[in-house]
mmCIF file of C-alpha atoms in Angstrom:
data_model
loop_
_atom_site.group_PDB
_atom_site.id
_atom_site.type_symbol
_atom_site.label_atom_id
_atom_site.label_comp_id
_atom_site.label_asym_id
_atom_site.label_seq_id
_atom_site.Cartn_x
_atom_site.Cartn_y
_atom_site.Cartn_z
ATOM 1 C CA UNK F 1 -0.089 -8.004 32.318
ATOM 2 C CA UNK F 2 0.434 -8.762 28.624
ATOM 3 C CA UNK F 3 -0.540 -11.932 26.812
ATOM 4 C CA UNK F 4 2.156 -13.052 24.374
ATOM 5 C CA UNK F 5 0.809 -13.687 20.907
ATOM 6 C CA UNK F 6 3.010 -15.555 18.418
ATOM 7 C CA UNK F 7 2.883 -13.602 15.188
ATOM 8 C CA UNK F 8 4.775 -14.388 11.997
ATOM 9 C CA UNK F 9 7.020 -11.972 10.182
ATOM 10 C CA UNK F 10 5.512 -10.035 7.322
ATOM 11 C CA UNK F 11 7.631 -10.634 4.260
ATOM 12 C CA UNK F 12 9.939 -7.869 3.176
ATOM 13 C CA UNK F 13 8.843 -6.572 -0.253
ATOM 14 C CA UNK F 14 10.165 -8.379 -3.331
ATOM 15 C CA UNK F 15 12.472 -5.478 -4.202
ATOM 16 C CA UNK F 16 14.580 -6.191 -1.093
ATOM 17 C CA UNK F 17 16.879 -9.135 -0.516
ATOM 18 C CA UNK F 18 17.149 -10.363 3.105
ATOM 19 C CA UNK F 19 20.706 -11.534 3.633
ATOM 20 C CA UNK F 20 22.048 -13.896 6.228
ATOM 21 C CA UNK F 21 25.056 -12.589 8.216
ATOM 22 C CA UNK F 22 28.191 -12.793 6.099
ATOM 23 C CA UNK F 23 26.260 -13.356 2.856
ATOM 24 C CA UNK F 24 26.893 -9.880 1.459
ATOM 25 C CA UNK F 25 30.431 -10.382 0.221
ATOM 26 C CA UNK F 26 29.407 -10.639 -3.452
ATOM 27 C CA UNK F 27 26.528 -8.131 -3.296
ATOM 28 C CA UNK F 28 26.805 -4.873 -5.261
ATOM 29 C CA UNK F 29 23.416 -3.487 -4.203
ATOM 30 C CA UNK F 30 22.048 -2.459 -0.840
ATOM 31 C CA UNK F 31 19.971 -5.175 0.823
ATOM 32 C CA UNK F 32 18.003 -5.752 4.012
ATOM 33 C CA UNK F 33 19.603 -8.182 6.447
ATOM 34 C CA UNK F 34 17.061 -8.287 9.294
ATOM 35 C CA UNK F 35 13.767 -6.748 10.412
ATOM 36 C CA UNK F 36 12.066 -7.206 13.782
ATOM 37 C CA UNK F 37 9.994 -5.436 16.420
ATOM 38 C CA UNK F 38 10.894 -5.213 20.079
ATOM 39 C CA UNK F 39 7.492 -6.642 21.112
ATOM 40 C CA UNK F 40 4.806 -8.389 19.095
ATOM 41 C CA UNK F 41 2.180 -7.624 21.784
ATOM 42 C CA UNK F 42 1.888 -4.147 23.278
ATOM 43 C CA UNK F 43 -0.672 -2.222 25.311
ATOM 44 C CA UNK F 44 -2.494 0.753 23.844
ATOM 45 C CA UNK F 45 -0.194 3.786 24.085
ATOM 46 C CA UNK F 46 2.925 1.755 25.016
ATOM 47 C CA UNK F 47 5.925 2.567 22.773
ATOM 48 C CA UNK F 48 7.781 -0.184 20.951
ATOM 49 C CA UNK F 49 10.648 -0.215 18.441
ATOM 50 C CA UNK F 50 11.034 -1.382 14.834
ATOM 51 C CA UNK F 51 14.595 -2.620 14.207
ATOM 52 C CA UNK F 52 15.984 -2.986 10.685
ATOM 53 C CA UNK F 53 19.530 -3.776 9.536
ATOM 54 C CA UNK F 54 20.582 -2.768 6.010
ATOM 55 C CA UNK F 55 23.785 -3.742 4.164
ATOM 56 C CA UNK F 56 25.307 -0.996 1.970
ATOM 57 C CA UNK F 57 28.020 -2.112 -0.508
ATOM 58 C CA UNK F 58 31.209 -0.110 -1.153
ATOM 59 C CA UNK F 59 30.721 3.073 -3.179
ATOM 60 C CA UNK F 60 27.003 3.355 -2.350
ATOM 61 C CA UNK F 61 25.154 5.546 0.145
ATOM 62 C CA UNK F 62 21.861 5.100 2.003
ATOM 63 C CA UNK F 63 18.983 7.529 2.547
ATOM 64 C CA UNK F 64 16.414 6.723 5.242
ATOM 65 C CA UNK F 65 13.271 8.657 6.294
ATOM 66 C CA UNK F 66 13.336 10.541 9.590
ATOM 67 C CA UNK F 67 9.945 9.150 10.647
ATOM 68 C CA UNK F 68 7.412 6.659 9.311
ATOM 69 C CA UNK F 69 3.916 7.611 8.088
ATOM 70 C CA UNK F 70 0.912 6.854 10.303
ATOM 71 C CA UNK F 71 -0.639 3.562 9.166
ATOM 72 C CA UNK F 72 -2.565 0.650 10.662
ATOM 73 C CA UNK F 73 -3.181 2.514 13.925
ATOM 74 C CA UNK F 74 0.559 3.065 14.514
ATOM 75 C CA UNK F 75 2.578 6.277 14.242
ATOM 76 C CA UNK F 76 6.164 7.450 14.815
ATOM 77 C CA UNK F 77 7.078 8.659 18.280
ATOM 78 C CA UNK F 78 10.404 10.312 17.444
ATOM 79 C CA UNK F 79 13.136 10.511 14.765
ATOM 80 C CA UNK F 80 15.013 7.432 13.651
ATOM 81 C CA UNK F 81 18.200 6.362 15.418
ATOM 82 C CA UNK F 82 21.037 5.025 13.252
ATOM 83 C CA UNK F 83 24.109 2.953 14.125
ATOM 84 C CA UNK F 84 26.648 2.636 11.296
ATOM 85 C CA UNK F 85 29.366 -0.022 11.358
ATOM 86 C CA UNK F 86 32.016 -0.069 8.593
ATOM 87 C CA UNK F 87 33.558 -3.344 7.502
ATOM 88 C CA UNK F 88 37.009 -3.905 6.067
ATOM 89 C CA UNK F 89 35.904 -3.985 2.419
ATOM 90 C CA UNK F 90 34.318 -0.514 2.577
ATOM 91 C CA UNK F 91 30.747 -1.726 2.974
ATOM 92 C CA UNK F 92 28.445 -0.556 5.777
ATOM 93 C CA UNK F 93 26.060 -2.303 8.104
ATOM 94 C CA UNK F 94 23.421 0.245 9.131
ATOM 95 C CA UNK F 95 21.128 -0.479 12.077
ATOM 96 C CA UNK F 96 17.887 1.563 12.099
ATOM 97 C CA UNK F 97 15.569 1.980 15.088
ATOM 98 C CA UNK F 98 12.133 3.626 14.765
ATOM 99 C CA UNK F 99 10.240 4.210 18.008
ATOM 100 C CA UNK F 100 6.513 3.746 17.368
ATOM 101 C CA UNK F 101 3.323 4.069 19.413
ATOM 102 C CA UNK F 102 -0.058 2.349 18.809
ATOM 103 C CA UNK F 103 -3.339 4.224 19.168
ATOM 104 C CA UNK F 104 -5.897 1.596 18.103
ATOM 105 C CA UNK F 105 -6.744 -1.682 19.839
ATOM 106 C CA UNK F 106 -6.486 -4.948 17.892
ATOM 107 C CA UNK F 107 -4.221 -6.367 15.197
ATOM 108 C CA UNK F 108 -2.014 -3.631 13.696
ATOM 109 C CA UNK F 109 1.209 -3.380 11.716
ATOM 110 C CA UNK F 110 4.200 -1.098 11.634
ATOM 111 C CA UNK F 111 4.186 1.419 8.744
ATOM 112 C CA UNK F 112 5.979 0.502 5.522
ATOM 113 C CA UNK F 113 9.641 1.543 5.548
ATOM 114 C CA UNK F 114 11.185 2.681 2.261
ATOM 115 C CA UNK F 115 14.918 3.413 1.978
ATOM 116 C CA UNK F 116 16.944 4.296 -1.114
ATOM 117 C CA UNK F 117 20.545 3.714 -2.152
ATOM 118 C CA UNK F 118 22.582 5.492 -4.828
ATOM 119 C CA UNK F 119 26.200 6.062 -5.799
ATOM 120 C CA UNK F 120 27.966 7.847 -2.964
ATOM 121 C CA UNK F 121 28.796 11.500 -3.618
ATOM 122 C CA UNK F 122 32.320 12.705 -3.045
ATOM 123 C CA UNK F 123 32.716 14.447 0.283
ATOM 124 C CA UNK F 124 29.215 13.568 1.472
ATOM 125 C CA UNK F 125 28.093 11.266 4.268
ATOM 126 C CA UNK F 126 27.128 7.782 3.191
ATOM 127 C CA UNK F 127 24.124 7.556 5.532
ATOM 128 C CA UNK F 128 21.632 10.425 5.438
ATOM 129 C CA UNK F 129 18.361 10.922 7.299
ATOM 130 C CA UNK F 130 16.053 12.927 5.034
ATOM 131 C CA UNK F 131 12.760 12.594 3.205
ATOM 132 C CA UNK F 132 12.003 12.717 -0.520
ATOM 133 C CA UNK F 133 14.005 11.740 -3.637
ATOM 134 C CA UNK F 134 16.976 13.823 -4.740
ATOM 135 C CA UNK F 135 16.757 13.128 -8.487
ATOM 136 C CA UNK F 136 19.700 10.743 -8.709
ATOM 137 C CA UNK F 137 19.359 7.190 -10.100
ATOM 138 C CA UNK F 138 18.778 5.069 -7.050
ATOM 139 C CA UNK F 139 17.660 1.668 -5.796
ATOM 140 C CA UNK F 140 14.529 1.438 -3.642
ATOM 141 C CA UNK F 141 14.220 -1.016 -0.777
ATOM 142 C CA UNK F 142 10.695 -1.399 0.574
ATOM 143 C CA UNK F 143 10.284 -3.139 3.936
ATOM 144 C CA UNK F 144 6.737 -4.248 4.640
ATOM 145 C CA UNK F 145 5.173 -3.756 8.055
ATOM 146 C CA UNK F 146 5.599 -6.173 10.967
ATOM 147 C CA UNK F 147 2.423 -7.216 12.728
ATOM 148 C CA UNK F 148 1.785 -6.349 16.369
ATOM 149 C CA UNK F 149 -1.199 -7.017 18.609
ATOM 150 C CA UNK F 150 -2.413 -3.995 20.602
ATOM 151 C CA UNK F 151 -4.251 -4.835 23.836
ATOM 152 C CA UNK F 152 -6.481 -2.681 26.022
ATOM 153 C CA UNK F 153 -5.049 -1.470 29.370
ATOM 154 C CA UNK F 154 -8.325 -2.643 30.967
ATOM 155 C CA UNK F 155 -8.379 -6.439 30.935
ATOM 156 C CA UNK F 156 -11.502 -8.610 30.735
ATOM 157 C CA UNK F 157 -10.870 -9.923 34.267
ATOM 158 C CA UNK F 158 -10.909 -6.355 35.615
ATOM 159 C CA UNK F 159 -14.212 -5.616 33.864
ATOM 160 C CA UNK F 160 -15.700 -8.886 35.190
ATOM 161 C CA UNK F 161 -14.692 -7.876 38.730
ATOM 162 C CA UNK F 162 -16.608 -4.606 38.432
ATOM 163 C CA UNK F 163 -13.917 -2.162 37.257
ATOM 164 C CA UNK F 164 -15.748 0.812 35.741
ATOM 165 C CA UNK F 165 -15.649 4.639 35.753
ATOM 166 C CA UNK F 166 -16.759 6.148 39.055
ATOM 167 C CA UNK F 167 -18.970 9.251 39.579
ATOM 168 C CA UNK F 168 -17.306 12.608 40.299
ATOM 169 C CA UNK F 169 -18.376 12.484 43.960
ATOM 170 C CA UNK F 170 -15.999 9.584 44.579
ATOM 171 C CA UNK F 171 -13.115 11.669 43.233
ATOM 172 C CA UNK F 172 -13.895 15.172 44.520
ATOM 173 C CA UNK F 173 -15.723 14.311 47.725
ATOM 174 C CA UNK F 174 -18.196 16.409 49.682
ATOM 175 C CA UNK F 175 -15.955 18.072 52.286
ATOM 176 C CA UNK F 176 -14.797 21.325 50.697
ATOM 177 C CA UNK F 177 -12.907 24.208 52.276
ATOM 178 C CA UNK F 178 -15.406 27.027 51.713
ATOM 179 C CA UNK F 179 -12.962 29.995 52.144
ATOM 180 C CA UNK F 180 -10.479 28.359 49.778
ATOM 181 C CA UNK F 181 -13.161 27.708 47.181
ATOM 182 C CA UNK F 182 -14.446 31.314 47.403
ATOM 183 C CA UNK F 183 -10.897 32.675 47.087
ATOM 184 C CA UNK F 184 -10.149 30.502 44.078
ATOM 185 C CA UNK F 185 -13.425 31.541 42.461
ATOM 186 C CA UNK F 186 -12.709 35.263 42.929
ATOM 187 C CA UNK F 187 -9.206 34.894 41.501
ATOM 188 C CA UNK F 188 -10.609 32.960 38.524
ATOM 189 C CA UNK F 189 -13.179 35.711 37.824
ATOM 190 C CA UNK F 190 -10.465 38.391 38.069
ATOM 191 C CA UNK F 191 -8.211 36.476 35.679
ATOM 192 C CA UNK F 192 -11.127 35.961 33.288
ATOM 193 C CA UNK F 193 -11.840 39.706 33.278
ATOM 194 C CA UNK F 194 -8.198 40.601 32.529
ATOM 195 C CA UNK F 195 -8.014 38.051 29.710
ATOM 196 C CA UNK F 196 -11.286 39.334 28.223
ATOM 197 C CA UNK F 197 -10.097 42.964 28.189
ATOM 198 C CA UNK F 198 -6.741 42.015 26.636
ATOM 199 C CA UNK F 199 -8.443 39.857 23.997
ATOM 200 C CA UNK F 200 -10.797 42.693 22.998
ATOM 201 C CA UNK F 201 -7.914 45.152 22.658
ATOM 202 C CA UNK F 202 -5.929 42.673 20.573
ATOM 203 C CA UNK F 203 -8.865 41.959 18.270
ATOM 204 C CA UNK F 204 -9.552 45.687 17.845
ATOM 205 C CA UNK F 205 -5.926 46.432 16.923
ATOM 206 C CA UNK F 206 -5.851 43.507 14.526
ATOM 207 C CA UNK F 207 -9.037 44.657 12.797
ATOM 208 C CA UNK F 208 -7.647 48.185 12.446
ATOM 209 C CA UNK F 209 -4.420 46.889 10.924
ATOM 210 C CA UNK F 210 -6.353 44.700 8.481
ATOM 211 C CA UNK F 211 -8.480 47.676 7.438
ATOM 212 C CA UNK F 212 -5.380 49.767 6.716
ATOM 213 C CA UNK F 213 -3.593 47.144 4.615
ATOM 214 C CA UNK F 214 -5.592 45.708 1.724
ATOM 215 C CA UNK F 215 -3.947 42.888 -0.144
ATOM 216 C CA UNK F 216 -4.325 43.491 -3.892
ATOM 217 C CA UNK F 217 -5.853 40.635 -5.897
ATOM 218 C CA UNK F 218 -3.548 38.317 -7.775
ATOM 219 C CA UNK F 219 -3.059 38.871 -11.498
ATOM 220 C CA UNK F 220 -3.095 36.258 -14.285
ATOM 221 C CA UNK F 221 0.667 36.721 -14.591
ATOM 222 C CA UNK F 222 1.065 35.589 -10.978
ATOM 223 C CA UNK F 223 -1.165 32.557 -11.598
ATOM 224 C CA UNK F 224 0.931 31.651 -14.616
ATOM 225 C CA UNK F 225 4.289 32.071 -12.838
ATOM 226 C CA UNK F 226 3.069 30.009 -9.892
ATOM 227 C CA UNK F 227 1.949 27.176 -12.213
ATOM 228 C CA UNK F 228 5.333 27.191 -13.989
ATOM 229 C CA UNK F 229 7.170 27.084 -10.645
ATOM 230 C CA UNK F 230 5.041 24.164 -9.437
ATOM 231 C CA UNK F 231 5.752 22.230 -12.637
ATOM 232 C CA UNK F 232 9.482 22.866 -12.174
ATOM 233 C CA UNK F 233 9.320 21.585 -8.592
ATOM 234 C CA UNK F 234 7.425 18.505 -9.753
ATOM 235 C CA UNK F 235 10.150 17.652 -12.289
ATOM 236 C CA UNK F 236 12.854 18.170 -9.653
ATOM 237 C CA UNK F 237 11.208 15.654 -7.323
ATOM 238 C CA UNK F 238 11.949 12.954 -9.902
ATOM 239 C CA UNK F 239 8.895 10.750 -9.292
ATOM 240 C CA UNK F 240 8.911 9.653 -12.949
ATOM 241 C CA UNK F 241 12.546 8.559 -12.752
ATOM 242 C CA UNK F 242 11.751 6.484 -9.657
ATOM 243 C CA UNK F 243 8.955 4.591 -11.431
ATOM 244 C CA UNK F 244 6.183 6.648 -9.800
ATOM 245 C CA UNK F 245 4.520 7.715 -13.064
ATOM 246 C CA UNK F 246 1.112 7.908 -11.439
ATOM 247 C CA UNK F 247 2.288 10.474 -8.864
ATOM 248 C CA UNK F 248 4.126 12.438 -11.559
ATOM 249 C CA UNK F 249 1.181 12.700 -13.969
ATOM 250 C CA UNK F 250 -1.324 13.303 -11.182
ATOM 251 C CA UNK F 251 0.739 16.213 -9.875
ATOM 252 C CA UNK F 252 1.169 17.734 -13.356
ATOM 253 C CA UNK F 253 -2.546 17.397 -14.130
ATOM 254 C CA UNK F 254 -3.475 19.060 -10.827
ATOM 255 C CA UNK F 255 -1.236 22.030 -11.668
ATOM 256 C CA UNK F 256 -2.961 22.493 -15.071
ATOM 257 C CA UNK F 257 -6.443 22.188 -13.537
ATOM 258 C CA UNK F 258 -5.675 24.625 -10.706
ATOM 259 C CA UNK F 259 -4.269 27.120 -13.222
ATOM 260 C CA UNK F 260 -7.218 27.132 -15.643
ATOM 261 C CA UNK F 261 -9.716 27.159 -12.727
ATOM 262 C CA UNK F 262 -8.650 30.781 -12.106
ATOM 263 C CA UNK F 263 -10.283 31.666 -15.423
ATOM 264 C CA UNK F 264 -13.397 29.520 -14.930
ATOM 265 C CA UNK F 265 -14.109 27.911 -11.517
ATOM 266 C CA UNK F 266 -15.899 25.011 -13.223
ATOM 267 C CA UNK F 267 -12.543 23.916 -14.736
ATOM 268 C CA UNK F 268 -11.364 22.411 -11.472
ATOM 269 C CA UNK F 269 -10.012 19.056 -10.295
ATOM 270 C CA UNK F 270 -13.440 17.428 -10.635
ATOM 271 C CA UNK F 271 -13.023 17.495 -14.438
ATOM 272 C CA UNK F 272 -11.526 14.531 -16.243
ATOM 273 C CA UNK F 273 -8.866 15.271 -18.827
ATOM 274 C CA UNK F 274 -11.347 14.693 -21.663
ATOM 275 C CA UNK F 275 -13.900 17.051 -20.105
ATOM 276 C CA UNK F 276 -11.283 19.715 -19.429
ATOM 277 C CA UNK F 277 -9.925 19.650 -23.003
ATOM 278 C CA UNK F 278 -13.484 19.789 -24.341
ATOM 279 C CA UNK F 279 -14.294 22.867 -22.215
ATOM 280 C CA UNK F 280 -11.078 24.606 -23.223
ATOM 281 C CA UNK F 281 -11.784 23.899 -26.888
ATOM 282 C CA UNK F 282 -15.232 25.493 -26.472
ATOM 283 C CA UNK F 283 -13.551 28.712 -25.277
ATOM 284 C CA UNK F 284 -11.604 29.850 -28.390
ATOM 285 C CA UNK F 285 -8.287 31.597 -28.107
ATOM 286 C CA UNK F 286 -6.344 29.152 -25.943
ATOM 287 C CA UNK F 287 -3.068 27.706 -27.313
ATOM 288 C CA UNK F 288 -3.102 24.534 -29.405
ATOM 289 C CA UNK F 289 -4.777 21.776 -27.396
ATOM 290 C CA UNK F 290 -3.785 18.687 -29.404
ATOM 291 C CA UNK F 291 -0.410 18.151 -27.739
ATOM 292 C CA UNK F 292 -1.824 19.010 -24.305
ATOM 293 C CA UNK F 293 -4.687 16.540 -24.844
ATOM 294 C CA UNK F 294 -2.210 13.749 -25.633
ATOM 295 C CA UNK F 295 -0.142 14.479 -22.529
ATOM 296 C CA UNK F 296 -3.223 14.627 -20.295
ATOM 297 C CA UNK F 297 -4.572 11.410 -21.836
ATOM 298 C CA UNK F 298 -1.342 9.564 -21.032
ATOM 299 C CA UNK F 299 -1.637 10.979 -17.513
ATOM 300 C CA UNK F 300 -5.078 9.398 -17.160
ATOM 301 C CA UNK F 301 -3.638 6.048 -18.258
ATOM 302 C CA UNK F 302 -0.821 6.359 -15.721
ATOM 303 C CA UNK F 303 -3.272 7.183 -12.921
ATOM 304 C CA UNK F 304 -5.918 4.557 -13.590
ATOM 305 C CA UNK F 305 -4.035 1.805 -15.443
ATOM 306 C CA UNK F 306 -0.603 1.722 -13.864
ATOM 307 C CA UNK F 307 0.449 -1.579 -15.434
ATOM 308 C CA UNK F 308 -0.288 -0.424 -18.975
ATOM 309 C CA UNK F 309 1.423 2.887 -18.305
ATOM 310 C CA UNK F 310 4.572 1.116 -17.198
ATOM 311 C CA UNK F 311 4.746 -0.620 -20.581
ATOM 312 C CA UNK F 312 3.757 2.261 -22.847
ATOM 313 C CA UNK F 313 5.257 5.228 -21.044
ATOM 314 C CA UNK F 314 8.588 5.718 -19.350
ATOM 315 C CA UNK F 315 10.550 8.542 -17.787
ATOM 316 C CA UNK F 316 11.498 10.015 -21.181
ATOM 317 C CA UNK F 317 7.871 10.135 -22.349
ATOM 318 C CA UNK F 318 6.818 11.630 -19.017
ATOM 319 C CA UNK F 319 9.393 14.410 -19.373
ATOM 320 C CA UNK F 320 8.205 15.167 -22.921
ATOM 321 C CA UNK F 321 4.638 15.421 -21.641
ATOM 322 C CA UNK F 322 5.864 17.701 -18.856
ATOM 323 C CA UNK F 323 7.540 19.941 -21.459
ATOM 324 C CA UNK F 324 4.266 20.018 -23.428
ATOM 325 C CA UNK F 325 2.279 21.090 -20.339
ATOM 326 C CA UNK F 326 4.820 23.730 -19.366
ATOM 327 C CA UNK F 327 4.957 25.144 -22.908
ATOM 328 C CA UNK F 328 1.157 25.338 -22.972
ATOM 329 C CA UNK F 329 1.090 27.308 -19.694
ATOM 330 C CA UNK F 330 3.743 29.686 -21.033
ATOM 331 C CA UNK F 331 1.820 30.232 -24.276
ATOM 332 C CA UNK F 332 -1.477 30.801 -22.449
ATOM 333 C CA UNK F 333 -0.464 34.408 -21.794
ATOM 334 C CA UNK F 334 -1.526 35.138 -25.415
ATOM 335 C CA UNK F 335 -5.075 33.835 -24.891
ATOM 336 C CA UNK F 336 -7.928 36.395 -24.995
ATOM 337 C CA UNK F 337 -9.216 35.059 -21.669
ATOM 338 C CA UNK F 338 -5.870 35.982 -20.112
ATOM 339 C CA UNK F 339 -6.163 39.608 -21.253
ATOM 340 C CA UNK F 340 -9.847 39.860 -20.250
ATOM 341 C CA UNK F 341 -9.123 38.596 -16.757
ATOM 342 C CA UNK F 342 -6.228 41.052 -16.366
ATOM 343 C CA UNK F 343 -8.467 43.956 -17.400
ATOM 344 C CA UNK F 344 -11.215 42.870 -15.014
ATOM 345 C CA UNK F 345 -8.814 42.710 -12.064
ATOM 346 C CA UNK F 346 -7.273 46.078 -12.896
ATOM 347 C CA UNK F 347 -10.758 47.608 -13.156
ATOM 348 C CA UNK F 348 -11.714 46.174 -9.758
ATOM 349 C CA UNK F 349 -8.607 47.643 -8.121
ATOM 350 C CA UNK F 350 -9.256 51.087 -9.694
ATOM 351 C CA UNK F 351 -12.912 51.081 -8.550
ATOM 352 C CA UNK F 352 -11.799 50.657 -4.950
#
């Protein structure tokens, strides 16, 4: 038995425009037409569905996530279902259905749904189910969560009438078939013995294989190439072009910190940018730190003062800072610490 609870709609984020049916004729951007949930009151563990309808104008495509992130005690149960209807003017009406399941009792909300729209590519589908940005200029539509009330499967009336867990004797009982129990016990012991022998043999063979194959330690060149590759992947994600300067700078700063931590474990992610630059300056021989310090400082502003960063720094500045960080990593191969670490690793391998 479920108690209906009247709950209001959560507003769709300001970046989306909720259109009434037939109101999209003059729209040139994708917009949300309707959002609802199949039930506003559900029992713990009972699936329900988030429905959203998005209008896509002619010449534009739509990218939607396959599943929604776990938030507010609610998580995705399976991949999204899409229903695409094309109108006569070349626009699309896309119906999205996300099956969700609650795992916490009380007031919850569906996870935030973010879809993106960009100019349609020739020969490509106009509705794609995939995660992550693709680097193209695009519009973001953010749909806030819809509230649901999650009830317990055990109602207060049941508890008042004495419903409670029972002892094992009420489930198992006292009348056992002794021969059957003895037979099952013997078979269980035999199976346990076979599994134990097989596990020991497997562990012994695995240990022997590990002893024969020793993985050589990584070299500073490998650390450097990995850092450069991670910076390239960060640029390709395009967070800075999508207005996510904080994510962009945070990712770039983490790459720099992880790279230099190979040379001194104290130079890790617990260091602020100012502390890290100070420590690097105290170890002579590293490439010029002035440009790197400026890029890292702007990263701190983007991470901890997002509003100011939006005014003072844009995608172009972020890319210049990325180029500064990448150039510094490339030039670090000339640092004395780089050569000393290489010699130490080579000496360790030879001593083995």
